[in-house]
mmCIF file of C-alpha atoms in Angstrom:
data_model
loop_
_atom_site.group_PDB
_atom_site.id
_atom_site.type_symbol
_atom_site.label_atom_id
_atom_site.label_comp_id
_atom_site.label_asym_id
_atom_site.label_seq_id
_atom_site.Cartn_x
_atom_site.Cartn_y
_atom_site.Cartn_z
ATOM 1 C CA UNK H 1 23.415 118.722 -74.815
ATOM 2 C CA UNK H 2 24.956 115.290 -74.790
ATOM 3 C CA UNK H 3 25.360 113.690 -71.380
ATOM 4 C CA UNK H 4 27.694 110.759 -70.919
ATOM 5 C CA UNK H 5 27.650 108.141 -68.202
ATOM 6 C CA UNK H 6 31.283 107.270 -68.897
ATOM 7 C CA UNK H 7 33.386 107.739 -65.767
ATOM 8 C CA UNK H 8 37.031 108.852 -66.096
ATOM 9 C CA UNK H 9 39.585 106.106 -65.557
ATOM 10 C CA UNK H 10 43.348 106.083 -65.614
ATOM 11 C CA UNK H 11 44.936 103.948 -68.261
ATOM 12 C CA UNK H 12 47.436 103.434 -71.025
ATOM 13 C CA UNK H 13 47.448 105.783 -73.984
ATOM 14 C CA UNK H 14 46.215 104.174 -77.186
ATOM 15 C CA UNK H 15 47.103 106.839 -79.663
ATOM 16 C CA UNK H 16 44.645 109.553 -80.635
ATOM 17 C CA UNK H 17 44.619 110.133 -76.888
ATOM 18 C CA UNK H 18 41.994 107.483 -76.288
ATOM 19 C CA UNK H 19 43.007 105.321 -73.381
ATOM 20 C CA UNK H 20 42.574 101.793 -72.237
ATOM 21 C CA UNK H 21 42.312 100.312 -68.770
ATOM 22 C CA UNK H 22 41.743 96.777 -67.564
ATOM 23 C CA UNK H 23 38.339 95.804 -66.281
ATOM 24 C CA UNK H 24 38.165 92.326 -64.789
ATOM 25 C CA UNK H 25 41.603 91.807 -66.401
ATOM 26 C CA UNK H 26 39.935 91.448 -69.796
ATOM 27 C CA UNK H 27 38.189 94.505 -71.215
ATOM 28 C CA UNK H 28 39.858 97.555 -72.648
ATOM 29 C CA UNK H 29 38.033 100.876 -72.511
ATOM 30 C CA UNK H 30 38.782 103.913 -74.623
ATOM 31 C CA UNK H 31 38.729 107.248 -72.834
ATOM 32 C CA UNK H 32 38.486 110.906 -73.722
ATOM 33 C CA UNK H 33 42.049 112.198 -74.218
ATOM 34 C CA UNK H 34 43.611 115.133 -72.407
ATOM 35 C CA UNK H 35 44.200 118.168 -74.608
ATOM 36 C CA UNK H 36 47.525 120.037 -74.540
ATOM 37 C CA UNK H 37 45.814 123.242 -73.372
ATOM 38 C CA UNK H 38 43.263 124.030 -70.657
ATOM 39 C CA UNK H 39 40.025 125.149 -72.263
ATOM 40 C CA UNK H 40 37.837 124.875 -69.161
ATOM 41 C CA UNK H 41 37.070 128.587 -69.592
ATOM 42 C CA UNK H 42 36.496 128.147 -73.295
ATOM 43 C CA UNK H 43 38.724 128.537 -76.365
ATOM 44 C CA UNK H 44 39.622 132.257 -76.649
ATOM 45 C CA UNK H 45 37.808 133.953 -79.520
ATOM 46 C CA UNK H 46 36.400 130.626 -80.724
ATOM 47 C CA UNK H 47 34.259 128.797 -78.149
ATOM 48 C CA UNK H 48 32.589 129.793 -74.907
ATOM 49 C CA UNK H 49 32.854 127.405 -71.949
ATOM 50 C CA UNK H 50 29.452 126.014 -72.938
ATOM 51 C CA UNK H 51 30.472 125.701 -76.578
ATOM 52 C CA UNK H 52 33.648 123.866 -75.640
ATOM 53 C CA UNK H 53 31.711 121.551 -73.327
ATOM 54 C CA UNK H 54 29.458 120.530 -76.219
ATOM 55 C CA UNK H 55 32.142 120.331 -78.920
ATOM 56 C CA UNK H 56 34.696 118.480 -76.802
ATOM 57 C CA UNK H 57 33.723 117.239 -73.344
ATOM 58 C CA UNK H 58 30.208 116.015 -74.040
ATOM 59 C CA UNK H 59 30.665 115.060 -77.688
ATOM 60 C CA UNK H 60 33.869 113.112 -77.175
ATOM 61 C CA UNK H 61 32.399 111.386 -74.131
ATOM 62 C CA UNK H 62 29.520 110.220 -76.314
ATOM 63 C CA UNK H 63 31.861 109.013 -79.078
ATOM 64 C CA UNK H 64 33.993 107.104 -76.586
ATOM 65 C CA UNK H 65 30.991 105.600 -74.819
ATOM 66 C CA UNK H 66 29.550 104.341 -78.106
ATOM 67 C CA UNK H 67 32.941 103.020 -79.230
ATOM 68 C CA UNK H 68 33.360 101.158 -75.957
ATOM 69 C CA UNK H 69 29.932 99.570 -76.266
ATOM 70 C CA UNK H 70 30.507 98.447 -79.857
ATOM 71 C CA UNK H 71 34.036 97.073 -79.448
ATOM 72 C CA UNK H 72 33.892 95.504 -75.967
ATOM 73 C CA UNK H 73 35.040 91.888 -76.101
ATOM 74 C CA UNK H 74 36.214 92.140 -79.734
ATOM 75 C CA UNK H 75 39.669 92.311 -81.295
ATOM 76 C CA UNK H 76 39.093 96.055 -81.790
ATOM 77 C CA UNK H 77 38.665 97.036 -78.165
ATOM 78 C CA UNK H 78 42.366 97.756 -77.552
ATOM 79 C CA UNK H 79 43.050 99.438 -80.916
ATOM 80 C CA UNK H 80 43.396 103.195 -81.326
ATOM 81 C CA UNK H 81 40.670 105.094 -83.146
ATOM 82 C CA UNK H 82 42.610 105.563 -86.388
ATOM 83 C CA UNK H 83 43.374 101.843 -86.588
ATOM 84 C CA UNK H 84 39.762 100.938 -85.850
ATOM 85 C CA UNK H 85 38.493 103.206 -88.632
ATOM 86 C CA UNK H 86 40.939 101.685 -91.134
ATOM 87 C CA UNK H 87 40.088 98.115 -90.114
ATOM 88 C CA UNK H 88 36.329 98.656 -90.389
ATOM 89 C CA UNK H 89 36.207 100.862 -93.496
ATOM 90 C CA UNK H 90 35.645 97.915 -95.897
ATOM 91 C CA UNK H 91 32.841 96.264 -93.898
ATOM 92 C CA UNK H 92 29.339 97.745 -94.298
ATOM 93 C CA UNK H 93 28.176 95.789 -91.250
ATOM 94 C CA UNK H 94 30.755 97.679 -89.152
ATOM 95 C CA UNK H 95 29.717 101.131 -90.317
ATOM 96 C CA UNK H 96 28.643 102.263 -86.808
ATOM 97 C CA UNK H 97 32.060 101.345 -85.387
ATOM 98 C CA UNK H 98 33.784 103.149 -88.248
ATOM 99 C CA UNK H 99 31.679 106.260 -87.737
ATOM 100 C CA UNK H 100 32.341 106.583 -84.004
ATOM 101 C CA UNK H 101 36.057 105.781 -84.317
ATOM 102 C CA UNK H 102 36.634 108.097 -87.261
ATOM 103 C CA UNK H 103 34.633 110.896 -85.671
ATOM 104 C CA UNK H 104 36.565 110.603 -82.403
ATOM 105 C CA UNK H 105 39.846 110.715 -84.329
ATOM 106 C CA UNK H 106 38.825 113.667 -86.499
ATOM 107 C CA UNK H 107 37.456 115.750 -83.634
ATOM 108 C CA UNK H 108 40.629 115.176 -81.615
ATOM 109 C CA UNK H 109 42.775 116.119 -84.622
ATOM 110 C CA UNK H 110 40.840 119.393 -84.875
ATOM 111 C CA UNK H 111 41.432 120.324 -81.237
ATOM 112 C CA UNK H 112 45.081 119.244 -81.391
ATOM 113 C CA UNK H 113 45.655 121.765 -84.171
ATOM 114 C CA UNK H 114 44.745 124.880 -82.193
ATOM 115 C CA UNK H 115 46.255 126.769 -79.267
ATOM 116 C CA UNK H 116 44.887 129.642 -77.138
ATOM 117 C CA UNK H 117 46.764 132.305 -79.104
ATOM 118 C CA UNK H 118 48.005 130.414 -82.149
ATOM 119 C CA UNK H 119 51.689 130.030 -82.991
ATOM 120 C CA UNK H 120 53.941 131.519 -85.645
ATOM 121 C CA UNK H 121 54.404 129.574 -88.850
ATOM 122 C CA UNK H 122 57.938 128.139 -89.185
ATOM 123 C CA UNK H 123 59.809 129.531 -92.169
ATOM 124 C CA UNK H 124 60.392 126.128 -93.779
ATOM 125 C CA UNK H 125 56.687 125.275 -93.651
ATOM 126 C CA UNK H 126 55.737 128.721 -94.951
ATOM 127 C CA UNK H 127 57.982 128.302 -97.969
ATOM 128 C CA UNK H 128 56.459 124.910 -98.837
ATOM 129 C CA UNK H 129 52.876 126.136 -98.391
ATOM 130 C CA UNK H 130 53.536 129.204 -100.523
ATOM 131 C CA UNK H 131 54.946 126.951 -103.237
ATOM 132 C CA UNK H 132 51.727 124.886 -103.237
ATOM 133 C CA UNK H 133 49.157 127.677 -102.830
ATOM 134 C CA UNK H 134 51.058 130.742 -104.155
ATOM 135 C CA UNK H 135 50.482 132.542 -100.840
ATOM 136 C CA UNK H 136 49.362 131.873 -97.272
ATOM 137 C CA UNK H 137 46.400 134.167 -97.878
ATOM 138 C CA UNK H 138 45.304 131.920 -100.759
ATOM 139 C CA UNK H 139 45.463 128.909 -98.445
ATOM 140 C CA UNK H 140 43.470 130.769 -95.803
ATOM 141 C CA UNK H 141 40.778 131.726 -98.293
ATOM 142 C CA UNK H 142 40.549 128.198 -99.687
ATOM 143 C CA UNK H 143 40.048 126.764 -96.209
ATOM 144 C CA UNK H 144 37.360 129.293 -95.298
ATOM 145 C CA UNK H 145 35.528 129.193 -98.621
ATOM 146 C CA UNK H 146 35.585 125.378 -98.756
ATOM 147 C CA UNK H 147 34.213 125.175 -95.202
ATOM 148 C CA UNK H 148 31.524 127.731 -95.986
ATOM 149 C CA UNK H 149 30.500 125.947 -99.208
ATOM 150 C CA UNK H 150 30.128 122.505 -97.608
ATOM 151 C CA UNK H 151 26.430 121.616 -97.617
ATOM 152 C CA UNK H 152 26.474 119.440 -94.549
ATOM 153 C CA UNK H 153 28.836 118.758 -91.650
ATOM 154 C CA UNK H 154 32.351 117.415 -91.944
ATOM 155 C CA UNK H 155 35.979 118.505 -91.850
ATOM 156 C CA UNK H 156 38.343 120.458 -94.077
ATOM 157 C CA UNK H 157 41.895 119.078 -94.068
ATOM 158 C CA UNK H 158 45.321 120.297 -95.030
ATOM 159 C CA UNK H 159 47.062 117.194 -96.354
ATOM 160 C CA UNK H 160 50.547 116.450 -97.650
ATOM 161 C CA UNK H 161 50.523 114.208 -100.702
ATOM 162 C CA UNK H 162 54.272 114.206 -101.277
ATOM 163 C CA UNK H 163 57.418 116.285 -100.712
ATOM 164 C CA UNK H 164 56.366 119.928 -100.949
ATOM 165 C CA UNK H 165 52.907 118.947 -102.245
ATOM 166 C CA UNK H 166 50.100 120.276 -100.028
ATOM 167 C CA UNK H 167 46.358 120.156 -100.759
ATOM 168 C CA UNK H 168 43.035 121.048 -99.164
ATOM 169 C CA UNK H 169 40.630 118.124 -98.828
ATOM 170 C CA UNK H 170 37.055 118.171 -97.446
ATOM 171 C CA UNK H 171 35.477 115.077 -95.904
ATOM 172 C CA UNK H 172 31.803 114.785 -95.025
ATOM 173 C CA UNK H 173 30.204 113.461 -91.859
ATOM 174 C CA UNK H 174 32.684 111.032 -90.226
ATOM 175 C CA UNK H 175 34.648 110.519 -93.441
ATOM 176 C CA UNK H 176 38.349 109.861 -93.040
ATOM 177 C CA UNK H 177 41.216 111.665 -94.801
ATOM 178 C CA UNK H 178 43.295 108.467 -94.834
ATOM 179 C CA UNK H 179 43.334 106.704 -98.238
ATOM 180 C CA UNK H 180 43.166 103.343 -96.469
ATOM 181 C CA UNK H 181 39.617 104.225 -95.395
ATOM 182 C CA UNK H 182 38.445 105.375 -98.807
ATOM 183 C CA UNK H 183 36.985 102.005 -99.683
ATOM 184 C CA UNK H 184 33.795 103.562 -98.301
ATOM 185 C CA UNK H 185 33.725 106.214 -101.016
ATOM 186 C CA UNK H 186 30.783 106.168 -103.428
ATOM 187 C CA UNK H 187 31.302 106.888 -107.147
ATOM 188 C CA UNK H 188 29.508 110.231 -106.796
ATOM 189 C CA UNK H 189 28.553 112.093 -103.635
ATOM 190 C CA UNK H 190 26.278 114.946 -104.650
ATOM 191 C CA UNK H 191 27.043 116.735 -101.385
ATOM 192 C CA UNK H 192 30.609 117.290 -102.585
ATOM 193 C CA UNK H 193 30.036 118.243 -106.221
ATOM 194 C CA UNK H 194 31.400 121.705 -106.931
ATOM 195 C CA UNK H 195 33.379 122.258 -103.731
ATOM 196 C CA UNK H 196 35.836 119.398 -103.488
ATOM 197 C CA UNK H 197 38.907 121.435 -102.566
ATOM 198 C CA UNK H 198 42.264 121.358 -104.276
ATOM 199 C CA UNK H 199 43.051 117.686 -103.683
ATOM 200 C CA UNK H 200 40.230 116.100 -105.681
ATOM 201 C CA UNK H 201 41.575 116.527 -109.210
ATOM 202 C CA UNK H 202 44.951 115.314 -108.001
ATOM 203 C CA UNK H 203 43.398 112.113 -106.642
ATOM 204 C CA UNK H 204 41.462 111.543 -109.870
ATOM 205 C CA UNK H 205 44.597 111.935 -111.988
ATOM 206 C CA UNK H 206 46.458 109.509 -109.752
ATOM 207 C CA UNK H 207 43.647 106.982 -110.123
ATOM 208 C CA UNK H 208 43.961 106.746 -113.895
ATOM 209 C CA UNK H 209 47.165 104.736 -113.823
ATOM 210 C CA UNK H 210 46.512 102.821 -110.625
ATOM 211 C CA UNK H 211 43.459 100.683 -111.213
ATOM 212 C CA UNK H 212 45.281 97.380 -110.762
ATOM 213 C CA UNK H 213 46.894 98.394 -107.511
ATOM 214 C CA UNK H 214 46.358 96.046 -104.590
ATOM 215 C CA UNK H 215 46.986 96.174 -100.868
ATOM 216 C CA UNK H 216 45.541 98.360 -98.156
ATOM 217 C CA UNK H 217 44.636 101.286 -100.401
ATOM 218 C CA UNK H 218 41.504 101.342 -102.553
ATOM 219 C CA UNK H 219 41.870 101.448 -106.362
ATOM 220 C CA UNK H 220 43.566 104.697 -107.271
ATOM 221 C CA UNK H 221 44.490 105.390 -103.667
ATOM 222 C CA UNK H 222 47.642 107.322 -102.848
ATOM 223 C CA UNK H 223 49.476 107.884 -99.606
ATOM 224 C CA UNK H 224 48.960 111.202 -97.861
ATOM 225 C CA UNK H 225 49.384 112.635 -94.404
ATOM 226 C CA UNK H 226 46.764 114.886 -92.755
ATOM 227 C CA UNK H 227 48.369 117.875 -91.074
ATOM 228 C CA UNK H 228 45.519 120.096 -89.901
ATOM 229 C CA UNK H 229 41.734 120.106 -89.937
ATOM 230 C CA UNK H 230 38.809 122.443 -89.419
ATOM 231 C CA UNK H 231 35.659 120.986 -87.891
ATOM 232 C CA UNK H 232 32.511 122.203 -89.708
ATOM 233 C CA UNK H 233 30.012 120.165 -87.673
ATOM 234 C CA UNK H 234 27.317 122.392 -86.169
ATOM 235 C CA UNK H 235 28.148 121.297 -82.634
ATOM 236 C CA UNK H 236 31.536 123.022 -83.017
ATOM 237 C CA UNK H 237 30.250 126.478 -83.967
ATOM 238 C CA UNK H 238 26.475 126.925 -83.894
ATOM 239 C CA UNK H 239 26.065 127.726 -80.185
ATOM 240 C CA UNK H 240 28.596 130.566 -80.179
ATOM 241 C CA UNK H 241 28.402 131.845 -83.741
ATOM 242 C CA UNK H 242 24.788 131.247 -84.733
ATOM 243 C CA UNK H 243 23.486 130.761 -88.249
ATOM 244 C CA UNK H 244 24.549 134.218 -89.391
ATOM 245 C CA UNK H 245 23.486 136.238 -92.393
ATOM 246 C CA UNK H 246 22.634 134.198 -95.455
ATOM 247 C CA UNK H 247 22.689 130.921 -93.513
ATOM 248 C CA UNK H 248 26.483 130.576 -93.676
ATOM 249 C CA UNK H 249 27.750 133.654 -91.864
ATOM 250 C CA UNK H 250 28.172 131.931 -88.508
ATOM 251 C CA UNK H 251 30.231 129.087 -89.899
ATOM 252 C CA UNK H 252 32.364 131.436 -91.974
ATOM 253 C CA UNK H 253 33.055 133.715 -89.001
ATOM 254 C CA UNK H 254 33.970 130.634 -86.947
ATOM 255 C CA UNK H 255 36.414 129.497 -89.656
ATOM 256 C CA UNK H 256 38.000 132.941 -89.875
ATOM 257 C CA UNK H 257 38.524 133.060 -86.110
ATOM 258 C CA UNK H 258 39.881 129.472 -86.107
ATOM 259 C CA UNK H 259 42.599 130.459 -88.577
ATOM 260 C CA UNK H 260 44.111 132.843 -86.022
ATOM 261 C CA UNK H 261 44.412 130.028 -83.441
ATOM 262 C CA UNK H 262 46.228 127.443 -85.576
ATOM 263 C CA UNK H 263 49.213 125.822 -83.896
ATOM 264 C CA UNK H 264 51.564 125.999 -86.883
ATOM 265 C CA UNK H 265 54.352 124.347 -84.910
ATOM 266 C CA UNK H 266 52.115 121.281 -84.608
ATOM 267 C CA UNK H 267 51.396 121.425 -88.343
ATOM 268 C CA UNK H 268 55.140 121.557 -89.009
ATOM 269 C CA UNK H 269 55.625 118.491 -86.804
ATOM 270 C CA UNK H 270 52.951 116.636 -88.737
ATOM 271 C CA UNK H 271 54.477 117.642 -92.075
ATOM 272 C CA UNK H 272 57.884 116.259 -91.166
ATOM 273 C CA UNK H 273 59.634 119.614 -90.832
ATOM 274 C CA UNK H 274 59.958 118.729 -87.136
ATOM 275 C CA UNK H 275 59.817 115.232 -85.660
ATOM 276 C CA UNK H 276 56.116 114.290 -86.195
ATOM 277 C CA UNK H 277 54.842 113.951 -82.644
ATOM 278 C CA UNK H 278 51.150 113.732 -83.514
ATOM 279 C CA UNK H 279 51.748 111.402 -86.469
ATOM 280 C CA UNK H 280 53.307 108.760 -84.236
ATOM 281 C CA UNK H 281 50.601 109.190 -81.609
ATOM 282 C CA UNK H 282 47.772 108.062 -83.874
#
């Protein structure tokens, strides 16, 4: 189990929930954010108290501690985690900073998307998702099957690529769903071949006519907004769900249980159906 020496401090919110406080009137320190729900007794039907302590309390403390150590005294120390990951994505020498910032952001996004009992899906969001995936059950199956098929840890995202255009996108390790961070992408990642989710072919088609594009996006990059993510890292599910039959049963059972806890009102906020609270926070 990870143990952090980082002591809680009060401070100003920096988006993503990471916080900053002044030390000797100079340094800014990120902090573990406060979640919207109390999971001190675990996440019902998903994580035991010990599982939650590993997946959130201890893991996020480690991410924040490492991020503090790597950014102290630099122009990045008072930036939020999303901004840090975008600013460091093009620099191989800053890969450790990118990894800790992106991982902190992604893990927080995962926990922000669930609630103790889940919430009902707003009708407007349901209609748009059904138009993209034919049915909510199809979307559910794609999430669970994509998570189960991932050979290695990462995240599975629901992203919005345009009005009424929703896709499922997997990212591996600390990979970011934001196109501005996709400068890190390699031409071929054999870990992702065969289970790239529904967004991959869309991105490839977009790339064909965009090779001369400049700016913050990589060649072929398109704008998209992440709305929801499922964490497939072992620290999120292995303690409570085990390996399971066939080596994937535990992760699949975890994903199936996660689906019932999705905060669909939060997803609707992120999609623009309601004022996007989380979008502006990161």
